Short mmCIF file of C-alpha atoms in Angstrom, two decimals:
data_model
loop_
_atom_site.label_atom_id
_atom_site.label_comp_id
_atom_site.label_asym_id
_atom_site.label_seq_id
_atom_site.Cartn_x
_atom_site.Cartn_y
_atom_site.Cartn_z
CA MET H 988 -102.46 32.30 -50.52
CA THR H 989 -103.99 34.97 -48.35
CA LEU H 990 -104.73 34.03 -44.82
CA GLN H 991 -108.39 34.52 -44.06
CA THR H 992 -109.83 34.91 -40.52
CA ALA H 993 -112.82 32.55 -39.94
CA GLY H 994 -114.75 35.64 -38.60
CA ILE H 995 -115.57 37.29 -35.43
CA HIS H 996 -114.17 35.73 -32.23
CA HIS H 997 -115.83 38.10 -29.73
CA ILE H 998 -117.04 41.64 -29.22
CA THR H 999 -116.35 43.56 -25.99
CA ALA H 1000 -118.37 46.48 -24.75
CA PHE H 1001 -118.76 48.72 -21.69
CA VAL H 1002 -121.95 48.84 -19.63
CA ARG H 1003 -122.86 50.16 -16.28
CA ASP H 1004 -124.61 47.58 -14.21
CA ALA H 1005 -123.75 43.94 -14.00
CA GLN H 1006 -127.25 42.81 -12.95
CA GLN H 1007 -128.97 44.73 -15.78
CA ASN H 1008 -126.39 43.32 -18.18
CA ALA H 1009 -127.02 39.78 -17.08
CA ASP H 1010 -130.84 40.33 -17.24
CA PHE H 1011 -130.59 41.58 -20.79
CA TYR H 1012 -128.16 39.17 -22.40
CA ALA H 1013 -129.01 35.99 -20.38
CA GLY H 1014 -132.59 36.84 -19.09
CA ILE H 1015 -133.99 38.31 -22.36
CA LEU H 1016 -131.77 37.22 -25.12
CA GLY H 1017 -131.31 33.72 -23.72
CA LEU H 1018 -127.56 33.60 -24.02
CA ARG H 1019 -125.44 31.65 -21.54
CA LEU H 1020 -123.10 33.29 -19.13
CA VAL H 1021 -120.07 31.25 -19.87
CA LYS H 1022 -117.56 33.03 -17.71
CA LYS H 1023 -117.58 35.26 -14.82
CA THR H 1024 -114.20 36.80 -14.25
CA ILE H 1025 -112.66 40.18 -13.70
CA ASN H 1026 -111.06 42.90 -15.84
CA PHE H 1027 -107.39 41.66 -15.54
CA ASP H 1028 -106.28 45.36 -15.74
CA VAL H 1029 -108.81 46.62 -13.08
CA PRO H 1030 -109.64 43.74 -10.88
CA GLU H 1031 -112.70 45.39 -9.14
CA VAL H 1032 -114.51 45.47 -12.50
CA TYR H 1033 -116.18 42.20 -13.71
CA HIS H 1034 -115.59 40.76 -17.11
CA LEU H 1035 -118.63 38.84 -18.16
CA TYR H 1036 -118.88 36.58 -21.14
CA PHE H 1037 -122.07 35.54 -22.78
CA GLY H 1038 -122.39 33.14 -25.70
CA ASP H 1039 -123.67 29.75 -26.82
CA GLU H 1040 -123.56 26.76 -24.58
CA GLN H 1041 -119.70 26.35 -24.83
CA GLY H 1042 -118.96 29.95 -25.59
CA SER H 1043 -117.88 29.05 -29.13
CA PRO H 1044 -115.88 31.67 -31.10
CA GLY H 1045 -118.32 33.69 -33.05
CA THR H 1046 -120.97 33.85 -30.30
CA ILE H 1047 -119.23 35.60 -27.49
CA ILE H 1048 -120.13 39.03 -26.32
CA THR H 1049 -118.18 40.33 -23.35
CA PHE H 1050 -118.78 43.17 -21.01
CA PHE H 1051 -117.00 45.35 -18.55
CA PRO H 1052 -119.83 46.57 -16.18
CA TRP H 1053 -118.37 49.84 -14.80
CA ALA H 1054 -120.67 51.66 -12.50
CA THR H 1055 -118.84 54.96 -12.46
CA GLY H 1056 -118.15 54.95 -16.13
CA ARG H 1057 -119.01 57.86 -18.29
CA LYS H 1058 -121.59 57.23 -21.03
CA GLY H 1059 -120.00 56.88 -24.43
CA ARG H 1060 -121.25 58.03 -27.71
CA ILE H 1061 -121.71 55.56 -30.60
CA GLY H 1062 -119.95 56.77 -33.68
CA GLY H 1063 -116.95 56.36 -36.11
CA GLY H 1064 -114.20 54.07 -34.95
CA GLN H 1065 -116.52 51.55 -33.40
CA VAL H 1066 -118.72 48.60 -33.98
CA GLY H 1067 -121.98 50.40 -34.47
CA VAL H 1068 -124.31 47.47 -34.25
CA THR H 1069 -123.88 43.88 -33.12
CA THR H 1070 -125.83 41.50 -35.22
CA TYR H 1071 -127.23 38.21 -33.80
CA ALA H 1072 -128.32 35.33 -36.03
CA VAL H 1073 -131.48 33.43 -35.11
CA PRO H 1074 -132.93 30.41 -37.01
CA ALA H 1075 -134.98 30.93 -40.12
CA GLY H 1076 -138.62 31.63 -39.13
CA SER H 1077 -137.76 32.95 -35.77
CA LEU H 1078 -137.99 36.71 -36.10
CA GLY H 1079 -141.72 36.56 -35.22
CA PHE H 1080 -140.99 34.83 -31.95
CA TRP H 1081 -138.32 37.48 -31.10
CA GLU H 1082 -140.64 40.48 -32.06
CA GLN H 1083 -143.17 39.24 -29.66
CA ARG H 1084 -140.62 38.48 -26.93
CA LEU H 1085 -139.05 41.89 -27.16
CA ALA H 1086 -142.46 43.48 -27.16
CA ASP H 1087 -143.27 41.46 -23.96
CA TYR H 1088 -140.28 43.02 -22.32
CA ARG H 1089 -141.24 46.57 -23.58
CA ILE H 1090 -138.10 46.85 -25.54
CA PRO H 1091 -138.69 49.26 -28.55
CA VAL H 1092 -137.91 47.57 -31.72
CA THR H 1093 -137.68 48.91 -35.28
CA LYS H 1094 -137.68 46.72 -38.45
CA VAL H 1095 -135.00 47.60 -40.97
CA THR H 1096 -133.87 46.13 -44.19
CA ARG H 1097 -130.36 46.00 -45.35
CA ILE H 1098 -128.93 44.30 -48.37
CA ALA H 1099 -132.15 42.32 -48.80
CA GLU H 1100 -132.38 41.10 -45.29
CA SER H 1101 -134.90 42.07 -42.58
CA TYR H 1102 -133.61 42.94 -39.15
CA LEU H 1103 -135.12 43.66 -35.74
CA SER H 1104 -133.16 46.62 -34.40
CA PHE H 1105 -133.18 47.54 -30.68
CA ALA H 1106 -130.86 48.64 -27.89
CA ASP H 1107 -129.82 47.06 -24.54
CA TYR H 1108 -130.23 48.89 -21.27
CA ASP H 1109 -127.04 50.87 -21.80
CA GLY H 1110 -127.81 51.97 -25.41
CA LEU H 1111 -125.72 49.38 -27.29
CA ARG H 1112 -127.27 48.66 -30.66
CA ILE H 1113 -128.28 45.07 -31.27
CA GLU H 1114 -130.09 43.52 -34.17
CA LEU H 1115 -131.51 40.13 -34.94
CA VAL H 1116 -131.59 38.61 -38.39
CA GLU H 1117 -132.69 35.09 -39.62
CA ARG H 1118 -129.87 33.13 -41.16
CA GLU H 1119 -129.92 29.49 -42.50
CA GLU H 1120 -126.28 29.20 -41.72
CA GLY H 1121 -124.86 28.15 -38.31
CA ALA H 1122 -125.75 25.32 -36.07
CA LEU H 1123 -128.87 25.56 -33.87
CA SER H 1124 -128.25 26.53 -30.30
CA THR H 1125 -128.40 23.75 -27.77
CA TRP H 1126 -129.01 26.23 -24.94
CA SER H 1127 -132.43 27.10 -23.74
CA PHE H 1128 -133.07 29.66 -20.93
CA GLY H 1129 -135.83 31.84 -19.57
CA GLY H 1130 -138.45 31.05 -22.13
CA VAL H 1131 -136.21 30.93 -25.17
CA PRO H 1132 -136.52 27.49 -26.83
CA ALA H 1133 -133.47 26.10 -28.37
CA GLY H 1134 -135.25 26.16 -31.82
CA HIS H 1135 -135.65 29.86 -31.69
CA ALA H 1136 -132.49 30.68 -29.70
CA ILE H 1137 -129.65 32.95 -30.96
CA LYS H 1138 -127.14 30.91 -32.68
CA GLY H 1139 -124.33 33.41 -32.39
CA PHE H 1140 -123.18 36.59 -34.18
CA GLY H 1141 -124.64 37.08 -37.62
CA GLY H 1142 -121.80 39.67 -37.73
CA ALA H 1143 -121.44 43.28 -36.99
CA VAL H 1144 -121.98 46.74 -38.58
CA LEU H 1145 -118.81 48.82 -38.59
CA TYR H 1146 -118.75 52.59 -38.20
CA SER H 1147 -115.47 53.91 -39.67
CA THR H 1148 -114.00 57.32 -39.85
CA ASN H 1149 -112.28 56.30 -43.00
CA PRO H 1150 -114.27 53.50 -44.69
CA GLU H 1151 -111.77 53.12 -47.61
CA ARG H 1152 -109.03 52.28 -45.18
CA THR H 1153 -111.19 50.11 -43.11
CA ALA H 1154 -112.37 48.19 -46.22
CA ASP H 1155 -108.72 47.75 -47.26
CA THR H 1156 -107.86 46.31 -43.80
CA LEU H 1157 -110.93 44.01 -43.94
CA THR H 1158 -110.00 42.55 -47.31
CA ARG H 1159 -106.28 42.90 -47.71
CA THR H 1160 -105.25 42.34 -43.99
CA LEU H 1161 -107.96 39.96 -42.75
CA GLY H 1162 -108.77 38.37 -45.97
CA LEU H 1163 -112.47 38.98 -45.95
CA GLU H 1164 -114.27 38.74 -49.25
CA GLN H 1165 -116.54 41.56 -50.48
CA ILE H 1166 -119.89 39.99 -51.55
CA ALA H 1167 -122.43 42.76 -51.83
CA GLU H 1168 -123.03 46.52 -51.55
CA GLY H 1169 -126.26 48.41 -51.07
CA ASP H 1170 -128.28 50.66 -48.77
CA GLY H 1171 -125.12 52.61 -47.85
CA TYR H 1172 -123.25 49.55 -46.73
CA ILE H 1173 -120.58 47.19 -48.14
CA ARG H 1174 -120.86 43.60 -47.20
CA TYR H 1175 -118.05 41.30 -46.47
CA ARG H 1176 -117.91 37.70 -45.43
CA SER H 1177 -115.43 35.31 -43.81
CA SER H 1178 -115.20 31.49 -43.98
CA ALA H 1179 -117.09 30.47 -40.75
CA ASP H 1180 -120.75 29.91 -40.74
CA ILE H 1181 -121.40 32.13 -37.74
CA GLY H 1182 -120.02 35.67 -36.90
CA ASN H 1183 -119.13 35.95 -40.52
CA ILE H 1184 -120.99 38.79 -42.23
CA ILE H 1185 -119.55 42.32 -41.79
CA ASP H 1186 -121.37 45.32 -43.03
CA LEU H 1187 -119.18 48.46 -43.35
CA LYS H 1188 -121.10 51.79 -43.57
CA SER H 1189 -119.69 53.13 -46.72
CA THR H 1190 -119.62 56.85 -45.72
CA PRO H 1191 -117.39 58.11 -42.98
CA VAL H 1192 -119.00 58.35 -39.51
CA PRO H 1193 -117.81 61.11 -37.16
CA GLN H 1194 -115.57 59.90 -34.36
CA GLY H 1195 -117.58 58.39 -31.42
CA GLY H 1196 -116.64 58.58 -27.82
CA GLY H 1197 -115.76 55.46 -25.83
CA GLY H 1198 -117.53 54.74 -22.61
CA THR H 1199 -120.63 52.82 -21.30
CA GLY H 1200 -123.04 51.84 -24.07
CA THR H 1201 -120.36 51.37 -26.68
CA VAL H 1202 -118.36 48.61 -28.13
CA HIS H 1203 -114.66 48.76 -27.22
CA HIS H 1204 -113.19 46.24 -29.62
CA ILE H 1205 -113.99 43.50 -32.17
CA ALA H 1206 -111.86 40.33 -32.12
CA TRP H 1207 -111.16 38.24 -35.14
CA ARG H 1208 -110.38 34.51 -34.94
CA ALA H 1209 -107.01 32.89 -35.27
CA LYS H 1210 -107.11 29.15 -35.13
CA ASP H 1211 -104.14 28.82 -32.73
CA ASP H 1212 -100.93 30.54 -31.45
CA ALA H 1213 -98.95 29.76 -34.49
CA GLU H 1214 -101.56 31.32 -36.83
CA GLN H 1215 -101.72 34.29 -34.48
CA LEU H 1216 -98.09 34.80 -34.99
CA GLN H 1217 -98.71 34.83 -38.73
CA TRP H 1218 -101.48 37.38 -38.14
CA GLY H 1219 -99.03 39.56 -36.30
CA ASN H 1220 -96.66 39.46 -39.18
CA ILE H 1221 -99.40 40.12 -41.67
CA VAL H 1222 -100.74 43.15 -39.66
CA GLN H 1223 -97.20 44.56 -39.43
CA ARG H 1224 -96.62 44.08 -43.22
CA HIS H 1225 -99.73 46.40 -43.59
CA GLY H 1226 -98.15 49.12 -41.63
CA TYR H 1227 -99.58 48.46 -38.17
CA GLN H 1228 -97.76 47.80 -34.93
CA PRO H 1229 -99.82 45.17 -33.07
CA THR H 1230 -99.35 44.88 -29.32
CA PRO H 1231 -97.38 41.86 -27.91
CA VAL H 1232 -99.43 38.73 -27.24
CA GLN H 1233 -101.48 39.07 -24.14
CA ASP H 1234 -102.76 36.29 -22.00
CA ARG H 1235 -106.51 36.55 -21.70
CA GLN H 1236 -106.78 33.03 -19.99
CA TYR H 1237 -109.44 31.77 -22.49
CA PHE H 1238 -107.62 32.95 -25.49
CA ASN H 1239 -104.45 34.93 -26.43
CA ALA H 1240 -104.85 38.30 -27.87
CA ILE H 1241 -103.05 40.96 -29.92
CA TYR H 1242 -104.51 44.37 -30.69
CA PHE H 1243 -104.26 47.04 -33.30
CA ARG H 1244 -106.29 50.06 -34.17
CA GLU H 1245 -107.17 50.11 -37.86
CA GLU H 1246 -107.06 53.38 -39.77
CA GLY H 1247 -110.84 53.99 -39.52
CA GLY H 1248 -110.42 54.04 -35.79
CA ILE H 1249 -111.76 50.73 -34.81
CA LEU H 1250 -109.91 48.66 -32.24
CA PHE H 1251 -109.22 45.26 -33.71
CA GLU H 1252 -108.06 42.26 -31.76
CA ILE H 1253 -106.90 38.89 -33.08
CA ALA H 1254 -107.79 36.16 -30.60
CA THR H 1255 -107.01 32.46 -30.60
CA ASP H 1256 -109.75 29.92 -30.66
CA PRO H 1257 -108.09 27.80 -27.96
CA PRO H 1258 -108.01 27.17 -25.05
CA GLY H 1259 -111.66 28.20 -24.65
CA PHE H 1260 -113.85 28.52 -21.52
CA ALA H 1261 -113.76 25.00 -20.27
CA ARG H 1262 -110.14 25.27 -19.37
CA ASP H 1263 -110.92 26.07 -15.73
CA GLU H 1264 -114.51 24.97 -15.23
CA GLU H 1265 -116.57 21.96 -16.16
CA ALA H 1266 -118.47 22.47 -19.35
CA ASP H 1267 -121.83 22.18 -17.45
CA LYS H 1268 -120.83 24.61 -14.83
CA LEU H 1269 -119.48 27.49 -16.96
CA GLY H 1270 -120.10 30.87 -15.50
CA GLU H 1271 -121.15 29.76 -12.07
CA LYS H 1272 -118.11 30.74 -10.08
CA LEU H 1273 -115.92 33.90 -10.13
CA MET H 1274 -112.80 32.67 -12.02
CA LEU H 1275 -109.55 34.28 -11.29
CA PRO H 1276 -106.26 33.83 -13.05
CA ALA H 1277 -103.62 32.42 -10.89
CA TRP H 1278 -101.96 35.60 -10.22
CA PHE H 1279 -105.08 37.09 -8.65
CA GLU H 1280 -105.99 33.94 -6.51
CA PRO H 1281 -104.15 35.20 -3.41
CA ASN H 1282 -106.26 38.29 -3.41
CA ARG H 1283 -109.61 36.58 -4.08
CA ALA H 1284 -111.31 37.75 -0.78
CA VAL H 1285 -110.33 41.33 -1.41
CA ILE H 1286 -111.46 41.19 -5.10
CA GLU H 1287 -114.80 39.49 -4.34
CA ALA H 1288 -115.52 41.99 -1.52
CA LYS H 1289 -115.27 44.78 -4.14
CA LEU H 1290 -117.57 43.23 -6.67
CA SER H 1291 -121.39 43.76 -6.41
CA PRO H 1292 -123.11 40.44 -6.59
CA PHE H 1293 -125.57 39.69 -9.38
CA GLU H 1294 -127.42 36.55 -10.54
CA ILE H 1295 -128.41 34.91 -13.77
CA ARG H 1296 -132.28 34.82 -13.44
CA GLU H 1297 -135.39 34.73 -15.46
CA VAL H 1298 -136.71 38.22 -16.09
CA GLU H 1299 -140.34 38.56 -15.33
CA VAL H 1300 -142.57 39.81 -18.24
CA ASN H 1301 -144.89 42.46 -17.00
CA ARG H 1302 -147.78 42.11 -19.32
CA VAL H 1303 -150.26 44.97 -19.15
CA MET S 958 -94.48 58.97 -4.33
CA ILE S 959 -91.43 56.92 -5.15
CA HIS S 960 -88.96 59.11 -7.16
CA ILE S 961 -85.37 59.91 -7.87
CA PHE S 962 -83.97 63.30 -7.89
CA LYS S 963 -80.49 63.97 -9.60
CA LYS S 964 -79.12 67.40 -9.21
CA GLY S 965 -77.79 68.78 -12.52
CA THR S 966 -74.45 70.25 -13.23
CA ASP S 967 -75.76 73.32 -14.97
CA ALA S 968 -77.93 75.55 -12.84
CA SER S 969 -79.00 77.58 -15.92
CA GLN S 970 -80.92 74.52 -17.23
CA PRO S 971 -84.45 73.84 -16.31
CA THR S 972 -85.42 70.80 -14.13
CA LEU S 973 -86.87 67.98 -16.06
CA VAL S 974 -89.69 66.00 -14.57
CA LEU S 975 -89.87 62.54 -16.01
CA PHE S 976 -93.07 60.43 -16.37
CA HIS S 977 -92.55 56.86 -17.52
CA GLY S 978 -94.87 54.65 -19.74
CA THR S 979 -96.84 51.79 -18.37
CA GLY S 980 -94.59 49.24 -16.70
CA GLY S 981 -91.73 51.68 -16.25
CA ASN S 982 -90.20 53.30 -13.30
CA GLU S 983 -88.63 56.46 -12.03
CA HIS S 984 -85.21 55.49 -13.67
CA ASP S 985 -86.59 54.69 -17.11
CA LEU S 986 -86.28 58.07 -18.78
CA LEU S 987 -82.98 59.11 -17.21
CA PRO S 988 -81.12 58.30 -20.45
CA LEU S 989 -83.63 60.21 -22.35
CA ALA S 990 -83.24 63.22 -20.10
CA GLU S 991 -79.53 63.08 -20.56
CA MET S 992 -80.05 63.23 -24.33
CA LEU S 993 -82.60 66.02 -24.11
CA SER S 994 -80.89 68.39 -21.72
CA PRO S 995 -77.49 67.41 -20.34
CA GLY S 996 -76.73 69.23 -17.21
CA SER S 997 -80.36 69.54 -16.03
CA SER S 998 -81.53 68.47 -12.70
CA VAL S 999 -83.95 65.59 -13.11
CA LEU S 1000 -86.91 64.32 -11.05
CA GLY S 1001 -88.09 60.95 -12.07
CA ILE S 1002 -91.50 60.00 -10.54
CA ARG S 1003 -92.87 56.44 -10.36
CA GLY S 1004 -96.60 56.08 -11.06
CA ASN S 1005 -98.64 55.15 -7.90
CA VAL S 1006 -101.04 52.71 -9.66
CA LEU S 1007 -100.17 49.07 -10.36
CA GLU S 1008 -101.79 47.35 -13.38
CA ASN S 1009 -100.78 43.70 -13.12
CA GLY S 1010 -97.70 44.72 -11.24
CA MET S 1011 -96.88 47.43 -13.84
CA PRO S 1012 -96.63 50.94 -12.51
CA ARG S 1013 -98.87 53.54 -14.20
CA TYR S 1014 -99.96 57.17 -13.19
CA PHE S 1015 -103.70 56.42 -13.25
CA ARG S 1016 -106.02 53.47 -13.97
CA ARG S 1017 -107.60 52.47 -17.15
CA LEU S 1018 -110.34 49.87 -17.80
CA ALA S 1019 -109.00 48.88 -21.29
CA GLU S 1020 -106.91 50.20 -23.95
CA GLY S 1021 -107.91 53.94 -24.53
CA VAL S 1022 -110.58 53.92 -21.85
CA PHE S 1023 -109.39 55.83 -18.83
CA ASP S 1024 -110.91 55.73 -15.32
CA GLU S 1025 -111.44 59.46 -15.29
CA GLU S 1026 -112.23 59.61 -11.57
CA ASP S 1027 -108.88 58.04 -10.89
CA LEU S 1028 -107.13 60.20 -13.41
CA ILE S 1029 -108.37 63.32 -11.80
CA PHE S 1030 -107.43 62.11 -8.37
CA ARG S 1031 -103.94 61.06 -9.43
CA THR S 1032 -103.41 64.33 -11.32
CA HIS S 1033 -103.88 66.18 -8.06
CA GLU S 1034 -101.73 63.71 -6.22
CA VAL S 1035 -98.90 64.30 -8.65
CA LYS S 1036 -99.28 68.14 -8.42
CA GLN S 1037 -99.02 67.92 -4.62
CA PHE S 1038 -95.99 65.85 -4.88
CA LEU S 1039 -94.37 68.36 -7.33
CA ASP S 1040 -95.00 71.14 -4.93
CA SER S 1041 -93.44 69.23 -1.96
CA ALA S 1042 -90.57 68.03 -4.02
CA ALA S 1043 -89.82 71.64 -5.05
CA GLU S 1044 -89.46 72.61 -1.39
CA GLN S 1045 -87.49 69.45 -0.58
CA TYR S 1046 -84.98 69.69 -3.41
CA GLY S 1047 -85.00 73.50 -3.89
CA PHE S 1048 -85.62 73.54 -7.66
CA ASP S 1049 -87.47 76.42 -9.42
CA SER S 1050 -90.97 75.18 -9.87
CA SER S 1051 -91.65 77.97 -12.42
CA LYS S 1052 -89.19 76.55 -14.91
CA LEU S 1053 -90.14 72.81 -15.00
CA VAL S 1054 -90.05 70.77 -18.18
CA ALA S 1055 -92.15 67.71 -18.31
CA VAL S 1056 -90.99 64.64 -20.27
CA GLY S 1057 -93.59 61.92 -20.46
CA TYR S 1058 -93.93 58.77 -22.66
CA SER S 1059 -97.39 57.23 -23.36
CA ASN S 1060 -99.13 56.88 -19.92
CA GLY S 1061 -96.59 59.33 -18.57
CA ALA S 1062 -97.29 61.84 -21.32
CA ASN S 1063 -101.03 61.57 -20.48
CA ILE S 1064 -100.57 62.39 -16.84
CA ALA S 1065 -98.34 65.33 -17.88
CA GLY S 1066 -101.06 66.30 -20.27
CA SER S 1067 -103.63 66.05 -17.51
CA LEU S 1068 -101.55 68.28 -15.26
CA LEU S 1069 -101.60 70.96 -17.96
CA PHE S 1070 -105.35 70.42 -18.44
CA HIS S 1071 -106.06 70.92 -14.76
CA TYR S 1072 -103.55 73.29 -13.47
CA GLY S 1073 -102.35 75.31 -16.50
CA PRO S 1074 -98.71 76.31 -16.66
CA VAL S 1075 -97.30 73.65 -14.21
CA PHE S 1076 -94.49 73.21 -16.68
CA ARG S 1077 -92.90 75.87 -18.85
CA SER S 1078 -92.41 73.23 -21.52
CA ALA S 1079 -93.69 69.72 -21.99
CA VAL S 1080 -92.33 67.12 -24.17
CA LEU S 1081 -95.17 64.68 -24.62
CA LEU S 1082 -94.24 61.48 -26.44
CA HIS S 1083 -97.13 59.44 -27.87
CA PRO S 1084 -99.74 61.23 -25.66
CA MET S 1085 -103.57 60.80 -25.91
CA VAL S 1086 -106.22 63.34 -24.97
CA PRO S 1087 -106.24 62.73 -21.26
CA LEU S 1088 -109.74 64.06 -20.59
CA ARG S 1089 -112.55 65.49 -22.65
CA GLY S 1090 -115.13 68.12 -21.88
CA LEU S 1091 -112.86 70.19 -19.54
CA ASP S 1092 -112.53 73.95 -19.77
CA LEU S 1093 -108.71 74.37 -20.01
CA PRO S 1094 -106.90 76.98 -18.02
CA SER S 1095 -104.69 79.41 -19.89
CA LEU S 1096 -101.52 77.88 -21.24
CA ALA S 1097 -100.41 81.12 -22.85
CA ASP S 1098 -96.79 80.74 -21.58
CA THR S 1099 -96.44 77.06 -22.15
CA ALA S 1100 -94.85 75.33 -25.09
CA VAL S 1101 -95.62 71.71 -25.99
CA PHE S 1102 -93.77 69.22 -28.11
CA ILE S 1103 -95.82 66.26 -29.28
CA GLY S 1104 -94.07 63.18 -30.64
CA ALA S 1105 -96.68 61.16 -32.65
CA GLY S 1106 -96.62 58.18 -34.93
CA THR S 1107 -98.60 58.08 -38.12
CA ASN S 1108 -98.90 54.33 -37.58
CA ASP S 1109 -99.13 54.28 -33.76
CA PRO S 1110 -101.49 51.34 -33.02
CA LEU S 1111 -102.82 52.87 -29.87
CA ILE S 1112 -103.23 56.53 -30.89
CA ARG S 1113 -104.97 57.79 -34.05
CA ALA S 1114 -103.78 60.75 -35.86
CA GLU S 1115 -107.12 62.46 -35.22
CA GLU S 1116 -106.57 62.12 -31.54
CA THR S 1117 -103.18 63.75 -31.80
CA ARG S 1118 -104.71 66.58 -33.86
CA GLU S 1119 -107.57 66.92 -31.23
CA LEU S 1120 -104.88 67.31 -28.51
CA GLU S 1121 -102.93 69.85 -30.57
CA GLN S 1122 -106.17 71.86 -30.94
CA LEU S 1123 -107.20 71.67 -27.30
CA LEU S 1124 -103.68 72.82 -26.21
CA GLN S 1125 -103.60 75.58 -28.86
CA GLY S 1126 -107.07 76.70 -27.88
CA ALA S 1127 -105.77 77.24 -24.41
CA GLY S 1128 -102.96 79.37 -25.84
CA ALA S 1129 -100.06 76.86 -25.80
CA GLU S 1130 -97.54 76.86 -28.51
CA VAL S 1131 -97.59 73.33 -29.89
CA ALA S 1132 -94.99 71.57 -32.17
CA THR S 1133 -95.71 68.12 -33.36
CA HIS S 1134 -93.17 65.64 -34.81
CA TRP S 1135 -94.58 62.81 -36.89
CA GLY S 1136 -92.70 59.63 -37.18
CA ASN S 1137 -93.74 56.18 -38.32
CA GLN S 1138 -92.28 53.91 -35.69
CA GLY S 1139 -95.66 52.93 -34.09
CA HIS S 1140 -95.97 53.57 -30.45
CA ARG S 1141 -92.14 53.50 -29.87
CA LEU S 1142 -89.86 56.27 -29.27
CA SER S 1143 -87.53 56.85 -32.28
CA THR S 1144 -84.20 58.49 -32.57
CA ALA S 1145 -85.51 61.04 -34.91
CA GLU S 1146 -88.27 61.91 -32.48
CA VAL S 1147 -85.90 62.34 -29.52
CA GLU S 1148 -83.60 64.40 -31.78
CA ALA S 1149 -86.45 66.63 -32.76
CA ALA S 1150 -87.52 66.97 -29.05
CA ARG S 1151 -83.91 67.86 -28.13
CA SER S 1152 -83.55 70.55 -30.79
CA TRP S 1153 -87.05 71.87 -29.97
CA LEU S 1154 -86.28 72.06 -26.26
CA GLY S 1155 -82.90 73.91 -27.05
CA GLN S 1156 -84.83 76.55 -28.82
CA GLN S 1157 -87.30 76.96 -25.88
CA GLY S 1158 -84.34 78.00 -23.75
CA LYS S 1159 -83.68 81.07 -26.03
CA GLY S 1160 -85.01 84.34 -24.92
CA ASN S 1161 -85.92 83.13 -21.38
#
């Protein structure tokens, strides 16, 4: 029996400015900042996590706001587009909302679904699609009622430098199922009801360049540490050498770069974001792992403050 | 910078400059140096940056995403250190051989990218392209050995080829050994580097 990932755990990208990042994902898209921490490798850079009320796997987008970072170029070897699922009948609400915020939107159709396609302030490509699947959000912020709120990832569009090999990794390694093909994409699905639809562009995309405005990696779900160990073995059996398990505080992670150039992570569902903050206080305080606590004052002094706030609509 | 200098037994051999991988130190590659060029003097340098307590030569924000400002700053810092070490220990800085693994290979690569022929030869084991968009100085008298893995999880074959092309474009002679041991050093790779380095000595 092939092990199948439930779907996307999280997606991580680079941006420039923490306040703009918060304004876009919390203020405009209405997601919840579920964790404010730092890049464990570079402690003067934030690591911000936005998701549903609990930051459930399949809803979490994470950012490293890096003020001096060079702008990246979206291309092969990356998640090209991050797809968010909204409730059926909600696209009209979102079209109006994005127009209110003067965010240019195009409507596209792919494999018989309609998408609103736009970019965040750093150029990351985002799209919204209506999906029946997935529980309604219980979070409401900044004028997004829970009934129209983003439920989580619909999935992602992958740009590969070698789609055949990426397709192979998606199906044979991660256990996704191919369910459709059309409009230049191959569609795969996983077992979860959110973060579950992956569209792979079926022609090779020239190598992109990492940096701000690009996705760094996409993480797939492992249900616990034991399953992650299994994943490590499966990944190795398919010819990859995954990294050792790394403690990311809210999940454990292993990484490997698939042959189409995309950095894949396999992340455990537990322990989740409520491990060090009350569920109703998520994202309020700067959280540091124990090994950084002694340096909190120095670390905080190097981070530029930002706030979660409603973003004013400037109607003409 | 924290370092170790071991005077060699054979003055005709070049001095090896050792650059460890993330989490290593100035002693890490001493056994490798002994395999590559017994008798050589050896300068092992510890990276000045700490990532979670692990020494590195420059900062990164995440896997494969380098802090370019820091990379440039640290590259100059290492170059200054090499110049002062040459004075202090009296080695011939026109005959240095760099030996770097992973992050260490990247800083050695960055030294070539910024300063040209800092090293007569460089053994870069699992290197990445340190920096893009730079006009490279001439590397006409420099030879580079690249140890790469077809299944290296951190470095794609395309990136290795890009590095080859950049170095060749600057005039360097490049030899690449492909293995399939992931990001690890393999015996075959070390053996290939040893034999390549032996050939470099000829005709000098």
